PDB file of C-alpha atoms in Angstrom:
ATOM      1  CA  MET A  91      25.424  -2.640  -8.015  1.00 76.00           C
ATOM      2  CA  ALA A  92      23.960  -0.610  -5.012  1.00 84.00           C
ATOM      3  CA  LEU A  93      22.749   2.822  -5.517  1.00 87.00           C
ATOM      4  CA  LEU A  94      24.205   5.284  -2.978  1.00 90.00           C
ATOM      5  CA  ASN A  95      22.586   8.622  -2.157  1.00 91.00           C
ATOM      6  CA  ARG A  96      23.610  11.745  -0.183  1.00 93.00           C
ATOM      7  CA  LEU A  97      20.082  13.089  -0.012  1.00 95.00           C
ATOM      8  CA  LYS A  98      19.906  13.310   3.854  1.00 95.00           C
ATOM      9  CA  ASP A  99      23.218  15.294   3.957  1.00 95.00           C
ATOM     10  CA  LEU A 100      22.237  17.752   0.988  1.00 95.00           C
ATOM     11  CA  ARG A 101      18.840  18.217   2.606  1.00 96.00           C
ATOM     12  CA  GLY A 102      20.470  18.955   6.061  1.00 94.00           C
ATOM     13  CA  GLU A 103      22.911  21.569   4.508  1.00 94.00           C
ATOM     14  CA  ARG A 104      19.957  23.477   3.141  1.00 94.00           C
ATOM     15  CA  ASP A 105      18.088  23.235   6.564  1.00 94.00           C
ATOM     16  CA  LEU A 106      15.057  21.413   5.037  1.00 95.00           C
ATOM     17  CA  THR A 107      12.937  19.066   6.866  1.00 94.00           C
ATOM     18  CA  GLN A 108      11.715  15.784   5.053  1.00 94.00           C
ATOM     19  CA  ALA A 109       8.314  17.238   5.130  1.00 93.00           C
ATOM     20  CA  ALA A 110       9.569  20.592   3.611  1.00 95.00           C
ATOM     21  CA  LEU A 111      11.379  18.699   0.823  1.00 96.00           C
ATOM     22  CA  ALA A 112       8.479  16.559   0.189  1.00 95.00           C
ATOM     23  CA  ASP A 113       6.315  19.541  -0.217  1.00 94.00           C
ATOM     24  CA  LEU A 114       8.722  21.073  -2.794  1.00 95.00           C
ATOM     25  CA  VAL A 115       8.753  17.949  -4.914  1.00 95.00           C
ATOM     26  CA  GLY A 116       5.096  16.799  -4.449  1.00 94.00           C
ATOM     27  CA  VAL A 117       5.623  13.561  -2.778  1.00 95.00           C
ATOM     28  CA  SER A 118       4.780  12.272   0.651  1.00 93.00           C
ATOM     29  CA  ARG A 119       7.188  12.583   3.660  1.00 93.00           C
ATOM     30  CA  LYS A 120       7.423   8.724   3.599  1.00 93.00           C
ATOM     31  CA  THR A 121       8.863   8.787   0.115  1.00 95.00           C
ATOM     32  CA  ILE A 122      11.663  11.027   0.961  1.00 95.00           C
ATOM     33  CA  ASN A 123      12.319   8.844   4.049  1.00 94.00           C
ATOM     34  CA  THR A 124      12.483   5.895   2.157  1.00 94.00           C
ATOM     35  CA  VAL A 125      14.763   7.321  -0.609  1.00 94.00           C
ATOM     36  CA  GLU A 126      17.155   8.511   2.032  1.00 94.00           C
ATOM     37  CA  ASN A 127      17.183   5.152   3.704  1.00 91.00           C
ATOM     38  CA  GLY A 128      17.851   3.377   0.365  1.00 89.00           C
ATOM     39  CA  VAL A 129      14.584   1.377   0.456  1.00 89.00           C
ATOM     40  CA  PHE A 130      13.109   2.960  -2.306  1.00 92.00           C
ATOM     41  CA  VAL A 131      14.760   3.805  -5.659  1.00 93.00           C
ATOM     42  CA  PRO A 132      13.050   6.871  -7.152  1.00 94.00           C
ATOM     43  CA  SER A 133      12.142   7.360 -10.799  1.00 95.00           C
ATOM     44  CA  THR A 134      14.032   9.626 -13.151  1.00 95.00           C
ATOM     45  CA  ILE A 135      11.371  12.312 -12.791  1.00 96.00           C
ATOM     46  CA  LEU A 136      11.497  12.339  -8.959  1.00 96.00           C
ATOM     47  CA  ALA A 137      15.327  12.204  -9.078  1.00 96.00           C
ATOM     48  CA  LEU A 138      15.231  15.265 -11.481  1.00 97.00           C
ATOM     49  CA  LYS A 139      12.712  16.977  -9.064  1.00 96.00           C
ATOM     50  CA  LEU A 140      14.911  16.354  -6.090  1.00 96.00           C
ATOM     51  CA  ALA A 141      17.890  17.765  -7.841  1.00 96.00           C
ATOM     52  CA  ARG A 142      15.962  20.927  -8.867  1.00 96.00           C
ATOM     53  CA  ALA A 143      14.550  21.339  -5.459  1.00 96.00           C
ATOM     54  CA  LEU A 144      18.138  21.131  -3.873  1.00 95.00           C
ATOM     55  CA  GLY A 145      19.748  23.143  -6.576  1.00 94.00           C
ATOM     56  CA  CYS A 146      22.189  20.471  -7.587  1.00 94.00           C
ATOM     57  CA  THR A 147      22.783  17.878  -9.992  1.00 94.00           C
ATOM     58  CA  VAL A 148      21.189  14.314 -10.092  1.00 95.00           C
ATOM     59  CA  GLU A 149      24.889  12.976  -9.826  1.00 94.00           C
ATOM     60  CA  ALA A 150      25.328  14.936  -6.704  1.00 94.00           C
ATOM     61  CA  ILE A 151      22.563  13.170  -5.034  1.00 95.00           C
ATOM     62  CA  PHE A 152      22.881   9.698  -6.488  1.00 94.00           C
ATOM     63  CA  SER A 153      25.759   7.514  -7.334  1.00 92.00           C
ATOM     64  CA  LEU A 154      26.617   4.038  -8.073  1.00 90.00           C
ATOM     65  CA  GLU A 155      28.673   2.062  -5.573  1.00 83.00           C
ATOM     66  CA  GLU A 156      32.118   1.244  -6.874  1.00 76.00           C
ATOM     67  CA  GLU A 157      32.805  -2.491  -7.266  1.00 65.00           C
TER      68      GLU A 157
ATOM     69  CA  MET B 143      -0.786  21.903   8.966  1.00 83.00           C
ATOM     70  CA  THR B 144       0.638  21.547   5.530  1.00 88.00           C
ATOM     71  CA  GLU B 145      -0.810  19.222   3.012  1.00 89.00           C
ATOM     72  CA  VAL B 146       2.201  16.976   3.296  1.00 91.00           C
ATOM     73  CA  GLU B 147       1.611  16.595   6.847  1.00 90.00           C
ATOM     74  CA  ARG B 148      -2.152  16.071   6.251  1.00 91.00           C
ATOM     75  CA  ALA B 149      -1.423  13.386   3.790  1.00 91.00           C
ATOM     76  CA  ASP B 150       0.985  11.898   6.168  1.00 89.00           C
ATOM     77  CA  ARG B 151      -1.773  11.541   8.964  1.00 91.00           C
ATOM     78  CA  MET B 152      -4.251  10.382   6.454  1.00 91.00           C
ATOM     79  CA  SER B 153      -1.917   7.729   5.086  1.00 90.00           C
ATOM     80  CA  ARG B 154      -1.345   6.604   8.819  1.00 90.00           C
ATOM     81  CA  GLY B 155      -5.127   6.358   9.333  1.00 91.00           C
ATOM     82  CA  GLY B 156      -5.640   4.517   6.018  1.00 90.00           C
ATOM     83  CA  VAL B 157      -3.060   1.786   7.278  1.00 92.00           C
ATOM     84  CA  TYR B 158      -5.059   1.128  10.348  1.00 94.00           C
ATOM     85  CA  ILE B 159      -8.307   1.250   8.522  1.00 94.00           C
ATOM     86  CA  LYS B 160      -7.154  -1.451   6.114  1.00 94.00           C
ATOM     87  CA  ALA B 161      -5.688  -3.648   8.670  1.00 95.00           C
ATOM     88  CA  LEU B 162      -9.056  -3.425  10.473  1.00 96.00           C
ATOM     89  CA  ALA B 163     -10.919  -4.122   7.375  1.00 94.00           C
ATOM     90  CA  ALA B 164      -8.906  -7.289   6.585  1.00 95.00           C
ATOM     91  CA  ALA B 165      -9.496  -8.475  10.209  1.00 95.00           C
ATOM     92  CA  VAL B 166     -13.397  -8.003   9.923  1.00 93.00           C
ATOM     93  CA  LEU B 167     -13.396  -9.768   6.500  1.00 92.00           C
ATOM     94  CA  LEU B 168     -11.483 -12.800   7.881  1.00 93.00           C
ATOM     95  CA  LEU B 169     -13.505 -12.778  11.293  1.00 93.00           C
ATOM     96  CA  ASN B 170     -16.767 -12.748   9.066  1.00 89.00           C
ATOM     97  CA  VAL B 171     -15.678 -15.596   7.040  1.00 89.00           C
ATOM     98  CA  TRP B 172     -14.687 -17.671  10.173  1.00 91.00           C
ATOM     99  CA  LEU B 173     -17.900 -16.889  12.045  1.00 89.00           C
ATOM    100  CA  GLN B 174     -20.301 -17.324   9.157  1.00 85.00           C
ATOM    101  CA  TYR B 175     -18.625 -20.521   7.776  1.00 86.00           C
ATOM    102  CA  GLY B 176     -21.255 -23.106   6.858  1.00 82.00           C
ATOM    103  CA  ASP B 177     -24.246 -20.674   7.303  1.00 79.00           C
ATOM    104  CA  ALA B 178     -26.173 -21.008   3.945  1.00 74.00           C
ATOM    105  CA  GLU B 179     -27.912 -17.668   4.612  1.00 70.00           C
ATOM    106  CA  TYR B 180     -24.676 -15.772   4.058  1.00 69.00           C
ATOM    107  CA  SER B 181     -23.668 -17.628   1.018  1.00 67.00           C
ATOM    108  CA  ALA B 182     -26.877 -17.844  -0.818  1.00 69.00           C
ATOM    109  CA  ALA B 183     -27.629 -15.504  -3.672  1.00 69.00           C
ATOM    110  CA  GLY B 184     -29.648 -13.214  -1.472  1.00 76.00           C
ATOM    111  CA  PRO B 185     -29.267  -9.929   0.116  1.00 79.00           C
ATOM    112  CA  ARG B 186     -26.413 -11.022   2.440  1.00 77.00           C
ATOM    113  CA  GLY B 187     -24.476 -12.689  -0.410  1.00 77.00           C
ATOM    114  CA  GLY B 188     -25.164  -9.856  -2.614  1.00 81.00           C
ATOM    115  CA  SER B 189     -23.787  -7.435   0.021  1.00 84.00           C
ATOM    116  CA  TRP B 190     -20.803  -9.361   0.399  1.00 83.00           C
ATOM    117  CA  LEU B 191     -19.861  -9.189  -3.153  1.00 85.00           C
ATOM    118  CA  VAL B 192     -20.423  -5.412  -3.034  1.00 90.00           C
ATOM    119  CA  LEU B 193     -18.201  -5.098  -0.029  1.00 89.00           C
ATOM    120  CA  ILE B 194     -15.518  -7.229  -1.663  1.00 91.00           C
ATOM    121  CA  GLY B 195     -15.856  -5.105  -4.949  1.00 92.00           C
ATOM    122  CA  LEU B 196     -15.522  -1.795  -3.235  1.00 93.00           C
ATOM    123  CA  TRP B 197     -12.523  -2.707  -1.174  1.00 92.00           C
ATOM    124  CA  VAL B 198     -10.793  -3.883  -4.500  1.00 92.00           C
ATOM    125  CA  VAL B 199     -11.725  -0.598  -5.957  1.00 93.00           C
ATOM    126  CA  VAL B 200     -10.101   1.213  -2.818  1.00 91.00           C
ATOM    127  CA  LEU B 201      -6.980  -0.988  -3.212  1.00 91.00           C
ATOM    128  CA  TRP B 202      -6.724  -0.624  -6.882  1.00 91.00           C
ATOM    129  CA  THR B 203      -7.206   3.209  -7.198  1.00 90.00           C
ATOM    130  CA  GLY B 204      -6.012   4.197  -3.636  1.00 85.00           C
ATOM    131  CA  GLY B 205      -9.393   5.735  -2.824  1.00 83.00           C
ATOM    132  CA  GLY B 206      -9.775   9.379  -1.445  1.00 82.00           C
ATOM    133  CA  PHE B 207     -12.181  10.372  -4.438  1.00 84.00           C
ATOM    134  CA  MET B 208     -13.540  13.260  -2.448  1.00 88.00           C
ATOM    135  CA  LEU B 209     -10.071  14.718  -1.711  1.00 89.00           C
ATOM    136  CA  SER B 210      -8.453  17.584  -3.487  1.00 90.00           C
ATOM    137  CA  ARG B 211      -6.218  16.627  -6.483  1.00 90.00           C
ATOM    138  CA  ARG B 212      -2.943  17.696  -4.480  1.00 91.00           C
ATOM    139  CA  LEU B 213      -3.825  15.709  -1.611  1.00 92.00           C
ATOM    140  CA  ARG B 214      -4.635  12.607  -3.613  1.00 92.00           C
ATOM    141  CA  SER B 215      -1.454  12.989  -5.464  1.00 91.00           C
ATOM    142  CA  LEU B 216       0.527  13.070  -2.322  1.00 92.00           C
ATOM    143  CA  LEU B 217      -1.423  10.010  -1.053  1.00 91.00           C
ATOM    144  CA  ASN B 218      -0.839   8.087  -4.262  1.00 91.00           C
ATOM    145  CA  ASP B 219       2.754   9.236  -5.060  1.00 91.00           C
ATOM    146  CA  GLU B 220       5.193   6.848  -6.564  1.00 93.00           C
ATOM    147  CA  LEU B 221       6.021   4.820  -3.407  1.00 93.00           C
ATOM    148  CA  SER B 222       2.445   4.181  -2.568  1.00 93.00           C
ATOM    149  CA  LEU B 223       1.793   3.072  -6.234  1.00 94.00           C
ATOM    150  CA  GLN B 224       4.628   0.624  -5.928  1.00 94.00           C
ATOM    151  CA  ASN B 225       3.362  -0.568  -2.712  1.00 94.00           C
ATOM    152  CA  ARG B 226      -0.089  -0.919  -4.132  1.00 95.00           C
ATOM    153  CA  SER B 227       0.971  -2.907  -7.116  1.00 95.00           C
ATOM    154  CA  ARG B 228       3.111  -5.119  -4.746  1.00 96.00           C
ATOM    155  CA  ALA B 229       0.063  -5.600  -2.537  1.00 96.00           C
ATOM    156  CA  LEU B 230      -2.220  -6.539  -5.387  1.00 96.00           C
ATOM    157  CA  ALA B 231       0.150  -9.156  -6.850  1.00 97.00           C
ATOM    158  CA  PHE B 232       0.312 -10.599  -3.179  1.00 97.00           C
ATOM    159  CA  GLY B 233      -3.483 -10.799  -3.127  1.00 96.00           C
ATOM    160  CA  PHE B 234      -3.354 -12.251  -6.643  1.00 97.00           C
ATOM    161  CA  TYR B 235      -1.133 -15.123  -5.504  1.00 98.00           C
ATOM    162  CA  ALA B 236      -2.999 -15.653  -2.146  1.00 97.00           C
ATOM    163  CA  ALA B 237      -6.178 -16.028  -4.303  1.00 97.00           C
ATOM    164  CA  LEU B 238      -4.376 -18.845  -6.388  1.00 98.00           C
ATOM    165  CA  ALA B 239      -3.008 -20.564  -3.281  1.00 98.00           C
ATOM    166  CA  LEU B 240      -6.504 -20.267  -1.478  1.00 97.00           C
ATOM    167  CA  ALA B 241      -8.375 -21.625  -4.453  1.00 97.00           C
ATOM    168  CA  MET B 242      -5.880 -24.584  -4.706  1.00 97.00           C
ATOM    169  CA  LEU B 243      -6.215 -25.223  -0.860  1.00 96.00           C
ATOM    170  CA  VAL B 244     -10.096 -25.079  -1.081  1.00 96.00           C
ATOM    171  CA  TYR B 245      -9.939 -27.523  -4.063  1.00 96.00           C
ATOM    172  CA  VAL B 246      -7.475 -29.993  -2.200  1.00 96.00           C
ATOM    173  CA  ALA B 247      -9.705 -29.689   1.017  1.00 94.00           C
ATOM    174  CA  ASN B 248     -12.766 -30.392  -0.743  1.00 93.00           C
ATOM    175  CA  TRP B 249     -11.482 -33.888  -1.487  1.00 94.00           C
ATOM    176  CA  TYR B 250     -11.645 -34.550   2.229  1.00 94.00           C
ATOM    177  CA  VAL B 251     -14.408 -32.306   3.580  1.00 92.00           C
ATOM    178  CA  PRO B 252     -17.514 -30.792   1.850  1.00 91.00           C
ATOM    179  CA  VAL B 253     -17.247 -27.186   1.239  1.00 89.00           C
ATOM    180  CA  ALA B 254     -20.313 -25.350  -0.141  1.00 88.00           C
ATOM    181  CA  THR B 255     -19.652 -23.173  -3.193  1.00 87.00           C
ATOM    182  CA  GLY B 256     -20.539 -19.947  -1.467  1.00 86.00           C
ATOM    183  CA  ASP B 257     -18.234 -20.663   1.442  1.00 89.00           C
ATOM    184  CA  ALA B 258     -15.465 -21.579  -1.025  1.00 92.00           C
ATOM    185  CA  MET B 259     -16.053 -18.324  -2.771  1.00 90.00           C
ATOM    186  CA  LYS B 260     -15.953 -16.411   0.526  1.00 90.00           C
ATOM    187  CA  ILE B 261     -12.759 -18.052   1.700  1.00 94.00           C
ATOM    188  CA  VAL B 262     -10.923 -17.221  -1.542  1.00 95.00           C
ATOM    189  CA  SER B 263     -12.278 -13.769  -2.035  1.00 94.00           C
ATOM    190  CA  ALA B 264     -11.829 -12.511   1.626  1.00 94.00           C
ATOM    191  CA  GLY B 265      -8.538 -14.405   2.116  1.00 96.00           C
ATOM    192  CA  ALA B 266      -7.129 -12.859  -1.033  1.00 96.00           C
ATOM    193  CA  LEU B 267      -8.349  -9.380  -0.295  1.00 96.00           C
ATOM    194  CA  SER B 268      -7.344  -9.557   3.338  1.00 97.00           C
ATOM    195  CA  ALA B 269      -3.773 -10.627   2.372  1.00 97.00           C
ATOM    196  CA  ALA B 270      -3.547  -7.737  -0.085  1.00 97.00           C
ATOM    197  CA  LEU B 271      -4.888  -5.152   2.452  1.00 96.00           C
ATOM    198  CA  LEU B 272      -2.580  -6.437   5.152  1.00 96.00           C
ATOM    199  CA  CYS B 273       0.399  -6.465   2.725  1.00 96.00           C
ATOM    200  CA  TYR B 274      -0.359  -2.858   1.756  1.00 95.00           C
ATOM    201  CA  ALA B 275      -0.912  -1.912   5.405  1.00 94.00           C
ATOM    202  CA  TRP B 276       2.439  -3.376   6.116  1.00 94.00           C
ATOM    203  CA  LEU B 277       4.277  -1.748   3.343  1.00 93.00           C
ATOM    204  CA  GLU B 278       2.811   1.601   4.177  1.00 90.00           C
ATOM    205  CA  TRP B 279       3.486   1.312   7.870  1.00 88.00           C
ATOM    206  CA  ARG B 280       6.944   0.014   7.960  1.00 83.00           C
ATOM    207  CA  TRP B 281       8.670   3.185   6.777  1.00 71.00           C
ATOM    208  CA  ARG B 282       6.114   5.813   8.014  1.00 63.00           C
TER     209      ARG B 282
END
């Protein structure tokens, strides 16, 4: 079951660059890039930090692909 | 320049340094193969062990001991930690494969103990360094 994410869209809606979001959550820009591209599945802690930085729920960012 | 941008730049620099270090280690093994001076338990052999040990420490810990805590945490975030553990696992399997290769090769050609140790240690470390460099570079 694949993990989908709307991180790029949500970040764009808030006019945040990858570097700015990375700064907010305390990770490298590369990590944000890999999460957006679905290459890297973040930990629960990072997912919660991303949600807090974007002012939304974790479920608004990540979801499971329907089979 | 923000710390995230600085970490980005340092991470990219680290990729090239690790790839270069791997190339130098392999070149050294190739050029010095069969030279007893380099494999003997003297200053050269000892320096080699220290060099290998230092690179293992860098790969294991992420290095950057003189950097600020924030920069170090950016350079060692969870993606980099994952990449490092994958690289170390790759190096471990490379060491196993190289050790078996040297073992089998020694049935046909004589290989000095020092040379065998250099082949296995440099080969495994280079494999780990190149693996890490590749993982870090590919989604930069």
